[in-house]
Amino acid sequence: MDSEIANLLPKQPHERWFDLCFRLIIMLLAVFWLLMPPAGGETRPTEVRATTATR
């Protein structure tokens, strides 16, 4: 019932700004989470050199 009343009433300007800022913050956190490397992962060698086997 509360959701039906909330849908009928127009949103106030501060509610719209709060909603937009909240969604923006959530999206930025999701992007940072996707782009950050996992913590405590395996250490990769900084330089990999090919070796040749001699007979």
PDB file of N, CA and C in Angstrom:
ATOM      1  N   MET A   1       0.823  -1.180   0.000  1.00  0.00           N
ATOM      2  CA  MET A   1       0.000   0.000   0.000  1.00  0.00           C
ATOM      3  C   MET A   1       0.878   1.259   0.000  1.00  0.00           C
ATOM      4  N   ASP A   2       1.966   1.233   0.736  1.00  0.00           N
ATOM      5  CA  ASP A   2       2.845   2.398   0.763  1.00  0.00           C
ATOM      6  C   ASP A   2       3.478   2.648  -0.600  1.00  0.00           C
ATOM      7  N   SER A   3       3.827   1.569  -1.305  1.00  0.00           N
ATOM      8  CA  SER A   3       4.439   1.752  -2.620  1.00  0.00           C
ATOM      9  C   SER A   3       3.452   2.338  -3.617  1.00  0.00           C
ATOM     10  N   GLU A   4       2.181   1.972  -3.496  1.00  0.00           N
ATOM     11  CA  GLU A   4       1.168   2.536  -4.384  1.00  0.00           C
ATOM     12  C   GLU A   4       0.997   4.024  -4.124  1.00  0.00           C
ATOM     13  N   ILE A   5       1.011   4.426  -2.872  1.00  0.00           N
ATOM     14  CA  ILE A   5       0.886   5.847  -2.528  1.00  0.00           C
ATOM     15  C   ILE A   5       2.121   6.601  -3.009  1.00  0.00           C
ATOM     16  N   ALA A   6       3.301   6.005  -2.850  1.00  0.00           N
ATOM     17  CA  ALA A   6       4.538   6.649  -3.294  1.00  0.00           C
ATOM     18  C   ALA A   6       4.552   6.821  -4.811  1.00  0.00           C
ATOM     19  N   ASN A   7       3.980   5.883  -5.543  1.00  0.00           N
ATOM     20  CA  ASN A   7       3.927   5.999  -7.005  1.00  0.00           C
ATOM     21  C   ASN A   7       2.953   7.076  -7.442  1.00  0.00           C
ATOM     22  N   LEU A   8       1.910   7.311  -6.685  1.00  0.00           N
ATOM     23  CA  LEU A   8       0.923   8.318  -7.059  1.00  0.00           C
ATOM     24  C   LEU A   8       1.420   9.734  -6.790  1.00  0.00           C
ATOM     25  N   LEU A   9       2.190   9.908  -5.731  1.00  0.00           N
ATOM     26  CA  LEU A   9       2.673  11.237  -5.380  1.00  0.00           C
ATOM     27  C   LEU A   9       3.911  11.571  -6.206  1.00  0.00           C
ATOM     28  N   PRO A  10       4.002  12.805  -6.701  1.00  0.00           N
ATOM     29  CA  PRO A  10       5.212  13.180  -7.449  1.00  0.00           C
ATOM     30  C   PRO A  10       6.402  13.293  -6.501  1.00  0.00           C
ATOM     31  N   LYS A  11       7.576  12.963  -7.015  1.00  0.00           N
ATOM     32  CA  LYS A  11       8.782  13.033  -6.200  1.00  0.00           C
ATOM     33  C   LYS A  11       9.199  14.486  -6.013  1.00  0.00           C
ATOM     34  N   GLN A  12       9.709  14.765  -4.848  1.00  0.00           N
ATOM     35  CA  GLN A  12      10.238  16.092  -4.556  1.00  0.00           C
ATOM     36  C   GLN A  12      11.615  16.224  -5.202  1.00  0.00           C
ATOM     37  N   PRO A  13      12.061  17.475  -5.485  1.00  0.00           N
ATOM     38  CA  PRO A  13      13.373  17.642  -6.132  1.00  0.00           C
ATOM     39  C   PRO A  13      14.524  17.033  -5.335  1.00  0.00           C
ATOM     40  N   HIS A  14      14.501  17.152  -4.008  1.00  0.00           N
ATOM     41  CA  HIS A  14      15.608  16.595  -3.227  1.00  0.00           C
ATOM     42  C   HIS A  14      15.601  15.073  -3.267  1.00  0.00           C
ATOM     43  N   GLU A  15      14.426  14.476  -3.432  1.00  0.00           N
ATOM     44  CA  GLU A  15      14.358  13.016  -3.545  1.00  0.00           C
ATOM     45  C   GLU A  15      14.958  12.550  -4.864  1.00  0.00           C
ATOM     46  N   ARG A  16      14.718  13.307  -5.933  1.00  0.00           N
ATOM     47  CA  ARG A  16      15.289  12.937  -7.231  1.00  0.00           C
ATOM     48  C   ARG A  16      16.808  13.043  -7.201  1.00  0.00           C
ATOM     49  N   TRP A  17      17.341  14.128  -6.598  1.00  0.00           N
ATOM     50  CA  TRP A  17      18.784  14.291  -6.520  1.00  0.00           C
ATOM     51  C   TRP A  17      19.408  13.200  -5.676  1.00  0.00           C
ATOM     52  N   PHE A  18      18.761  12.867  -4.569  1.00  0.00           N
ATOM     53  CA  PHE A  18      19.276  11.800  -3.711  1.00  0.00           C
ATOM     54  C   PHE A  18      19.294  10.482  -4.473  1.00  0.00           C
ATOM     55  N   ASP A  19      18.240  10.210  -5.217  1.00  0.00           N
ATOM     56  CA  ASP A  19      18.161   8.971  -5.985  1.00  0.00           C
ATOM     57  C   ASP A  19      19.249   8.925  -7.060  1.00  0.00           C
ATOM     58  N   LEU A  20      19.459  10.021  -7.771  1.00  0.00           N
ATOM     59  CA  LEU A  20      20.489  10.062  -8.808  1.00  0.00           C
ATOM     60  C   LEU A  20      21.884   9.906  -8.217  1.00  0.00           C
ATOM     61  N   CYS A  21      22.159  10.592  -7.120  1.00  0.00           N
ATOM     62  CA  CYS A  21      23.479  10.491  -6.486  1.00  0.00           C
ATOM     63  C   CYS A  21      23.711   9.080  -5.948  1.00  0.00           C
ATOM     64  N   PHE A  22      22.694   8.501  -5.352  1.00  0.00           N
ATOM     65  CA  PHE A  22      22.823   7.150  -4.818  1.00  0.00           C
ATOM     66  C   PHE A  22      23.136   6.161  -5.932  1.00  0.00           C
ATOM     67  N   ARG A  23      22.421   6.253  -7.037  1.00  0.00           N
ATOM     68  CA  ARG A  23      22.664   5.344  -8.161  1.00  0.00           C
ATOM     69  C   ARG A  23      24.050   5.553  -8.755  1.00  0.00           C
ATOM     70  N   LEU A  24      24.488   6.808  -8.835  1.00  0.00           N
ATOM     71  CA  LEU A  24      25.815   7.100  -9.363  1.00  0.00           C
ATOM     72  C   LEU A  24      26.903   6.509  -8.474  1.00  0.00           C
ATOM     73  N   ILE A  25      26.752   6.650  -7.163  1.00  0.00           N
ATOM     74  CA  ILE A  25      27.734   6.094  -6.237  1.00  0.00           C
ATOM     75  C   ILE A  25      27.787   4.574  -6.353  1.00  0.00           C
ATOM     76  N   ILE A  26      26.635   3.934  -6.446  1.00  0.00           N
ATOM     77  CA  ILE A  26      26.595   2.480  -6.571  1.00  0.00           C
ATOM     78  C   ILE A  26      27.267   2.033  -7.870  1.00  0.00           C
ATOM     79  N   MET A  27      27.016   2.739  -8.961  1.00  0.00           N
ATOM     80  CA  MET A  27      27.638   2.369 -10.234  1.00  0.00           C
ATOM     81  C   MET A  27      29.154   2.574 -10.186  1.00  0.00           C
ATOM     82  N   LEU A  28      29.614   3.663  -9.561  1.00  0.00           N
ATOM     83  CA  LEU A  28      31.057   3.887  -9.450  1.00  0.00           C
ATOM     84  C   LEU A  28      31.720   2.804  -8.604  1.00  0.00           C
ATOM     85  N   LEU A  29      31.092   2.404  -7.523  1.00  0.00           N
ATOM     86  CA  LEU A  29      31.642   1.332  -6.705  1.00  0.00           C
ATOM     87  C   LEU A  29      31.712   0.017  -7.484  1.00  0.00           C
ATOM     88  N   ALA A  30      30.705  -0.244  -8.301  1.00  0.00           N
ATOM     89  CA  ALA A  30      30.716  -1.464  -9.114  1.00  0.00           C
ATOM     90  C   ALA A  30      31.848  -1.426 -10.138  1.00  0.00           C
ATOM     91  N   VAL A  31      32.074  -0.269 -10.746  1.00  0.00           N
ATOM     92  CA  VAL A  31      33.156  -0.148 -11.735  1.00  0.00           C
ATOM     93  C   VAL A  31      34.505  -0.343 -11.063  1.00  0.00           C
ATOM     94  N   PHE A  32      34.718   0.302  -9.903  1.00  0.00           N
ATOM     95  CA  PHE A  32      35.982   0.127  -9.188  1.00  0.00           C
ATOM     96  C   PHE A  32      36.186  -1.327  -8.786  1.00  0.00           C
ATOM     97  N   TRP A  33      35.130  -1.980  -8.366  1.00  0.00           N
ATOM     98  CA  TRP A  33      35.234  -3.379  -7.956  1.00  0.00           C
ATOM     99  C   TRP A  33      35.622  -4.257  -9.135  1.00  0.00           C
ATOM    100  N   LEU A  34      35.080  -3.949 -10.318  1.00  0.00           N
ATOM    101  CA  LEU A  34      35.405  -4.751 -11.498  1.00  0.00           C
ATOM    102  C   LEU A  34      36.823  -4.498 -11.995  1.00  0.00           C
ATOM    103  N   LEU A  35      37.318  -3.274 -11.841  1.00  0.00           N
ATOM    104  CA  LEU A  35      38.622  -2.924 -12.396  1.00  0.00           C
ATOM    105  C   LEU A  35      39.787  -3.213 -11.456  1.00  0.00           C
ATOM    106  N   MET A  36      39.543  -3.358 -10.170  1.00  0.00           N
ATOM    107  CA  MET A  36      40.629  -3.587  -9.223  1.00  0.00           C
ATOM    108  C   MET A  36      41.084  -5.049  -9.289  1.00  0.00           C
ATOM    109  N   PRO A  37      42.404  -5.276  -9.214  1.00  0.00           N
ATOM    110  CA  PRO A  37      42.892  -6.659  -9.194  1.00  0.00           C
ATOM    111  C   PRO A  37      42.551  -7.311  -7.855  1.00  0.00           C
ATOM    112  N   PRO A  38      42.422  -8.617  -7.831  1.00  0.00           N
ATOM    113  CA  PRO A  38      42.095  -9.283  -6.569  1.00  0.00           C
ATOM    114  C   PRO A  38      43.233  -9.149  -5.558  1.00  0.00           C
ATOM    115  N   ALA A  39      42.886  -8.963  -4.318  1.00  0.00           N
ATOM    116  CA  ALA A  39      43.886  -8.804  -3.262  1.00  0.00           C
ATOM    117  C   ALA A  39      44.424 -10.171  -2.859  1.00  0.00           C
ATOM    118  N   GLY A  40      45.707 -10.243  -2.587  1.00  0.00           N
ATOM    119  CA  GLY A  40      46.313 -11.486  -2.136  1.00  0.00           C
ATOM    120  C   GLY A  40      46.421 -12.540  -3.208  1.00  0.00           C
ATOM    121  N   GLY A  41      46.368 -12.130  -4.455  1.00  0.00           N
ATOM    122  CA  GLY A  41      46.475 -13.090  -5.547  1.00  0.00           C
ATOM    123  C   GLY A  41      47.922 -13.541  -5.724  1.00  0.00           C
ATOM    124  N   GLU A  42      48.114 -14.386  -6.687  1.00  0.00           N
ATOM    125  CA  GLU A  42      49.447 -14.895  -6.947  1.00  0.00           C
ATOM    126  C   GLU A  42      50.332 -13.766  -7.469  1.00  0.00           C
ATOM    127  N   THR A  43      51.610 -13.857  -7.154  1.00  0.00           N
ATOM    128  CA  THR A  43      52.552 -12.849  -7.638  1.00  0.00           C
ATOM    129  C   THR A  43      53.107 -13.308  -8.975  1.00  0.00           C
ATOM    130  N   ARG A  44      52.997 -12.468  -9.938  1.00  0.00           N
ATOM    131  CA  ARG A  44      53.496 -12.793 -11.273  1.00  0.00           C
ATOM    132  C   ARG A  44      54.903 -12.251 -11.424  1.00  0.00           C
ATOM    133  N   PRO A  45      55.757 -12.982 -12.119  1.00  0.00           N
ATOM    134  CA  PRO A  45      57.115 -12.451 -12.329  1.00  0.00           C
ATOM    135  C   PRO A  45      57.056 -11.194 -13.198  1.00  0.00           C
ATOM    136  N   THR A  46      57.919 -10.240 -12.848  1.00  0.00           N
ATOM    137  CA  THR A  46      57.890  -8.990 -13.593  1.00  0.00           C
ATOM    138  C   THR A  46      58.514  -9.140 -14.970  1.00  0.00           C
ATOM    139  N   GLU A  47      59.468 -10.060 -15.101  1.00  0.00           N
ATOM    140  CA  GLU A  47      60.126 -10.234 -16.391  1.00  0.00           C
ATOM    141  C   GLU A  47      60.272 -11.725 -16.677  1.00  0.00           C
ATOM    142  N   VAL A  48      59.786 -12.150 -17.807  1.00  0.00           N
ATOM    143  CA  VAL A  48      59.877 -13.553 -18.181  1.00  0.00           C
ATOM    144  C   VAL A  48      60.825 -13.644 -19.378  1.00  0.00           C
ATOM    145  N   ARG A  49      61.853 -14.469 -19.212  1.00  0.00           N
ATOM    146  CA  ARG A  49      62.833 -14.615 -20.287  1.00  0.00           C
ATOM    147  C   ARG A  49      62.774 -16.051 -20.825  1.00  0.00           C
ATOM    148  N   ALA A  50      62.921 -16.141 -22.111  1.00  0.00           N
ATOM    149  CA  ALA A  50      62.962 -17.464 -22.725  1.00  0.00           C
ATOM    150  C   ALA A  50      64.353 -18.049 -22.560  1.00  0.00           C
ATOM    151  N   THR A  51      64.410 -19.319 -22.272  1.00  0.00           N
ATOM    152  CA  THR A  51      65.716 -19.992 -22.124  1.00  0.00           C
ATOM    153  C   THR A  51      65.892 -20.989 -23.256  1.00  0.00           C
ATOM    154  N   THR A  52      67.098 -21.159 -23.644  1.00  0.00           N
ATOM    155  CA  THR A  52      67.398 -22.120 -24.704  1.00  0.00           C
ATOM    156  C   THR A  52      68.113 -23.320 -24.096  1.00  0.00           C
ATOM    157  N   ALA A  53      67.765 -24.475 -24.540  1.00  0.00           N
ATOM    158  CA  ALA A  53      68.402 -25.702 -24.050  1.00  0.00           C
ATOM    159  C   ALA A  53      69.538 -26.061 -24.996  1.00  0.00           C
ATOM    160  N   THR A  54      70.692 -26.298 -24.437  1.00  0.00           N
ATOM    161  CA  THR A  54      71.839 -26.714 -25.248  1.00  0.00           C
ATOM    162  C   THR A  54      72.086 -28.194 -25.057  1.00  0.00           C
ATOM    163  N   ARG A  55      72.533 -28.859 -26.107  1.00  0.00           N
ATOM    164  CA  ARG A  55      72.803 -30.292 -26.037  1.00  0.00           C
ATOM    165  C   ARG A  55      74.243 -30.569 -25.801  1.00  0.00           C
TER     166      ARG A  55
END
